[in-house]
Short mmCIF file of C-alpha atoms and ligand atoms in Angstrom, two decimals:
data_model
loop_
_atom_site.label_atom_id
_atom_site.label_comp_id
_atom_site.label_asym_id
_atom_site.label_seq_id
_atom_site.Cartn_x
_atom_site.Cartn_y
_atom_site.Cartn_z
CA MET A 68 0.00 0.00 0.00
CA GLN A 69 1.31 3.42 -0.74
CA ASP A 70 2.14 5.98 1.91
CA PRO A 71 -0.97 8.19 2.40
CA THR A 72 1.17 11.12 3.57
CA LYS A 73 3.09 11.08 0.27
CA TYR A 74 -0.06 10.73 -1.78
CA LEU A 75 -1.66 13.66 0.07
CA ALA A 76 1.48 15.76 -0.49
CA LYS A 77 1.27 15.16 -4.24
CA MET A 78 -2.50 15.73 -4.40
CA LEU A 79 -2.40 18.98 -2.45
CA LYS A 80 0.33 20.37 -4.67
CA THR A 81 -1.58 19.30 -7.79
CA LEU A 82 -4.84 20.88 -6.61
CA ARG A 83 -3.12 24.10 -5.62
CA LYS A 84 -1.42 24.37 -9.03
CA GLU A 85 -4.69 23.55 -10.84
CA HIS A 86 -6.30 26.44 -8.99
CA GLY A 87 -3.31 28.66 -9.77
CA LEU A 88 -2.77 29.40 -6.09
CA SER A 89 0.27 30.21 -3.98
CA LEU A 90 0.51 28.71 -0.50
CA ASP A 91 -0.92 32.01 0.79
CA GLY A 92 -3.88 31.72 -1.58
CA ALA A 93 -4.46 28.10 -0.59
CA ALA A 94 -4.34 29.10 3.09
CA THR A 95 -7.11 31.65 2.48
CA LYS A 96 -9.16 29.12 0.51
CA THR A 97 -8.92 26.30 3.08
CA GLY A 98 -8.50 28.07 6.42
CA ILE A 99 -5.32 26.03 7.04
CA SER A 100 -2.16 27.96 7.84
CA LYS A 101 0.42 28.45 5.12
CA ALA A 102 3.03 26.77 7.35
CA MET A 103 0.85 23.67 7.79
CA LEU A 104 0.07 23.48 4.06
CA GLY A 105 3.79 23.70 3.31
CA GLN A 106 4.49 20.86 5.74
CA ILE A 107 1.78 18.71 4.16
CA GLU A 108 3.11 19.37 0.65
CA ARG A 109 6.59 18.37 1.76
CA GLY A 110 5.21 15.17 3.25
CA GLU A 111 6.31 16.26 6.72
CA SER A 112 2.88 16.21 8.34
CA SER A 113 -0.05 13.83 8.25
CA PRO A 114 -3.02 15.99 9.17
CA THR A 115 -6.09 15.15 11.21
CA THR A 116 -9.41 14.38 9.57
CA ALA A 117 -10.63 17.86 10.52
CA THR A 118 -7.76 19.38 8.52
CA LEU A 119 -8.40 17.04 5.59
CA TRP A 120 -12.02 18.15 5.55
CA LYS A 121 -11.01 21.80 5.41
CA ILE A 122 -8.74 21.10 2.45
CA ALA A 123 -11.43 19.03 0.68
CA THR A 124 -14.05 21.73 1.26
CA GLY A 125 -11.74 24.56 0.20
CA PHE A 126 -10.90 22.85 -3.08
CA ASN A 127 -14.40 21.43 -3.69
CA THR A 128 -13.19 17.88 -3.64
CA SER A 129 -13.89 14.72 -1.64
CA ILE A 130 -11.92 13.66 1.39
CA SER A 131 -10.85 10.26 0.04
CA SER A 132 -9.59 11.69 -3.25
CA LEU A 133 -6.95 13.48 -1.15
CA THR A 134 -5.64 10.30 0.43
CA GLU A 135 -6.50 7.41 -1.91
CA PRO A 136 -5.96 6.78 -5.59
CA ILE A 137 -8.94 5.29 -7.40
CA PRO A 138 -8.43 1.52 -7.04
CA GLU A 139 -6.96 -0.29 -10.01
CA GLY A 140 -9.43 -2.15 -12.17
CA ALA A 141 -12.13 0.31 -11.25
CA GLU A 142 -13.94 -0.34 -14.52
CA GLU A 143 -14.54 -3.92 -13.44
CA THR A 144 -16.14 -5.59 -10.46
CA LEU A 145 -14.23 -4.39 -7.43
CA ILE A 146 -13.61 -6.45 -4.30
CA ARG A 147 -12.06 -4.68 -1.35
CA ASP A 148 -10.92 -5.95 2.05
CA ALA A 149 -11.26 -3.49 4.93
CA ASP A 150 -8.44 -5.33 6.76
CA GLU A 151 -6.08 -4.37 3.95
CA VAL A 152 -6.98 -0.69 3.67
CA ARG A 153 -7.86 0.26 7.26
CA GLN A 154 -5.75 3.09 8.66
CA LEU A 155 -5.62 4.86 11.98
CA ALA A 156 -6.34 8.51 11.28
CA ARG A 157 -3.51 10.46 12.88
CA GLY A 158 -4.27 12.05 16.25
CA ASP A 159 -7.93 11.69 15.59
CA GLY A 160 -9.56 8.69 17.31
CA THR A 161 -10.97 7.08 14.20
CA MET A 162 -9.92 4.30 11.87
CA VAL A 163 -10.83 4.69 8.24
CA ALA A 164 -10.99 1.94 5.62
CA PRO A 165 -11.78 3.58 2.27
CA LEU A 166 -13.60 0.65 0.67
CA PHE A 167 -14.68 2.58 -2.40
CA PRO A 168 -12.87 5.91 -2.60
CA TYR A 169 -14.54 8.82 -4.32
CA GLU A 170 -15.02 8.64 -8.06
CA GLN A 171 -16.48 11.64 -9.84
CA ARG A 172 -18.85 9.57 -11.99
CA PHE A 173 -20.53 8.15 -8.87
CA GLY A 174 -20.27 11.19 -6.61
CA PHE A 175 -19.76 9.32 -3.34
CA GLU A 176 -17.22 7.60 -1.17
CA TYR A 177 -17.99 4.46 0.83
CA MET A 178 -15.97 3.51 3.86
CA GLU A 179 -15.79 1.54 7.03
CA LEU A 180 -15.39 4.12 9.78
CA THR A 181 -14.45 3.01 13.30
CA PHE A 182 -15.01 5.44 16.15
CA LEU A 183 -12.62 4.46 18.93
CA ALA A 184 -13.83 4.30 22.54
CA GLY A 185 -14.26 7.80 23.96
CA PHE A 186 -14.16 9.52 20.57
CA GLU A 187 -15.93 12.85 20.20
CA ARG A 188 -15.77 15.40 17.42
CA LEU A 189 -17.89 18.29 16.35
CA SER A 190 -17.46 18.91 12.66
CA GLU A 191 -17.73 22.12 10.75
CA ALA A 192 -20.17 22.20 7.86
CA HIS A 193 -18.76 20.63 4.71
CA GLU A 194 -19.31 21.96 1.21
CA PRO A 195 -22.96 22.77 0.32
CA GLY A 196 -24.94 19.69 -0.73
CA VAL A 197 -22.80 17.08 1.06
CA VAL A 198 -24.95 14.32 2.59
CA GLU A 199 -23.67 11.70 5.04
CA TYR A 200 -25.05 8.22 5.74
CA ILE A 201 -23.93 6.11 8.71
CA THR A 202 -24.96 2.55 9.64
CA VAL A 203 -23.74 1.10 12.92
CA ILE A 204 -22.42 -2.45 12.53
CA SER A 205 -21.16 -3.05 16.09
CA GLY A 206 -20.92 -1.02 19.27
CA SER A 207 -22.97 2.13 19.64
CA MET A 208 -22.55 5.85 19.07
CA GLU A 209 -24.33 9.14 18.86
CA VAL A 210 -24.56 11.59 15.99
CA PHE A 211 -25.29 15.27 16.61
CA VAL A 212 -27.59 16.89 14.07
CA ASP A 213 -30.41 19.41 14.36
CA ASP A 214 -29.22 20.29 17.90
CA ILE A 215 -29.78 16.73 19.22
CA TRP A 216 -27.51 13.74 19.86
CA HIS A 217 -29.16 10.77 18.11
CA ASP A 218 -28.46 7.37 19.66
CA LEU A 219 -27.43 4.68 17.17
CA GLN A 220 -27.33 0.98 17.96
CA PRO A 221 -26.24 -1.85 15.63
CA GLY A 222 -28.45 -1.97 12.55
CA LYS A 223 -29.58 1.61 12.96
CA SER A 224 -28.78 4.11 10.24
CA ILE A 225 -28.87 7.86 9.93
CA ARG A 226 -28.79 10.18 6.95
CA PHE A 227 -28.07 13.86 7.55
CA ARG A 228 -26.87 17.04 5.91
CA GLY A 229 -23.10 17.33 6.12
CA ASP A 230 -23.32 20.97 5.10
CA LYS A 231 -24.61 21.92 8.54
CA PRO A 232 -22.61 21.62 11.79
CA HIS A 233 -22.70 18.05 13.08
CA GLY A 234 -20.86 15.73 15.43
CA TYR A 235 -20.00 12.16 16.29
CA ARG A 236 -19.26 10.58 19.65
CA ASN A 237 -18.73 7.19 21.21
CA LYS A 238 -19.09 7.46 24.96
CA THR A 239 -18.73 3.70 25.50
CA ASP A 240 -15.52 1.83 26.28
CA GLU A 241 -15.63 -0.29 23.14
CA ASP A 242 -14.87 0.73 19.59
CA THR A 243 -17.84 1.30 17.29
CA VAL A 244 -17.67 0.06 13.71
CA THR A 245 -19.84 1.74 11.08
CA LEU A 246 -20.32 1.80 7.36
CA SER A 247 -20.51 5.29 5.97
CA VAL A 248 -21.29 6.90 2.66
CA ILE A 249 -20.50 10.54 1.92
CA HIS A 250 -22.32 11.85 -1.10
CA TYR A 251 -21.05 14.99 -2.80
CA PRO A 252 -23.13 17.38 -4.89
CA ARG A 253 -22.83 17.24 -8.66
CA ARG A 254 -20.31 19.68 -9.96
CA PRO A 255 -20.45 21.35 -13.35
MN1 MN B 392 -18.84 15.11 8.50
#
């Protein structure tokens, strides 16, 4: 498997060049400091999921397209093993297995998302039109939307607008495994 930090470094530089931006310009667009963006582009820093989201939102792209190439053989039937692609998100309290990374033609990414015991994060709104789906497979968790924490047990699913503030927490002492889809709006 390739090093996600290196892939992110390359992708960030590519996106920034495509948008014709300096590091200063990219800092304004994403809300991430110029120093941090420089570190990421040099492969010296592997950012938290919150930082990845800011970059994805700033550049109107998906989160998995920053960290994962489209799997080989994507034109054909695709079989993916979460055990082979699962990664601990740095300093973050989640594990992410990008089962089906974002592809523009489909408009979504599909992943196994594990919220480690004690995890809690409030997320800023993502780009307008983003919708999130979560199904709990094992353990339990709560999702904060519309000013309420919604309790989710195995087999329960929630769909909510990712373009409004929202949050995730696992107050139990066991890890919670979920399947999650993030759907992005169509872009011209
Ligand atoms: Mn979110």
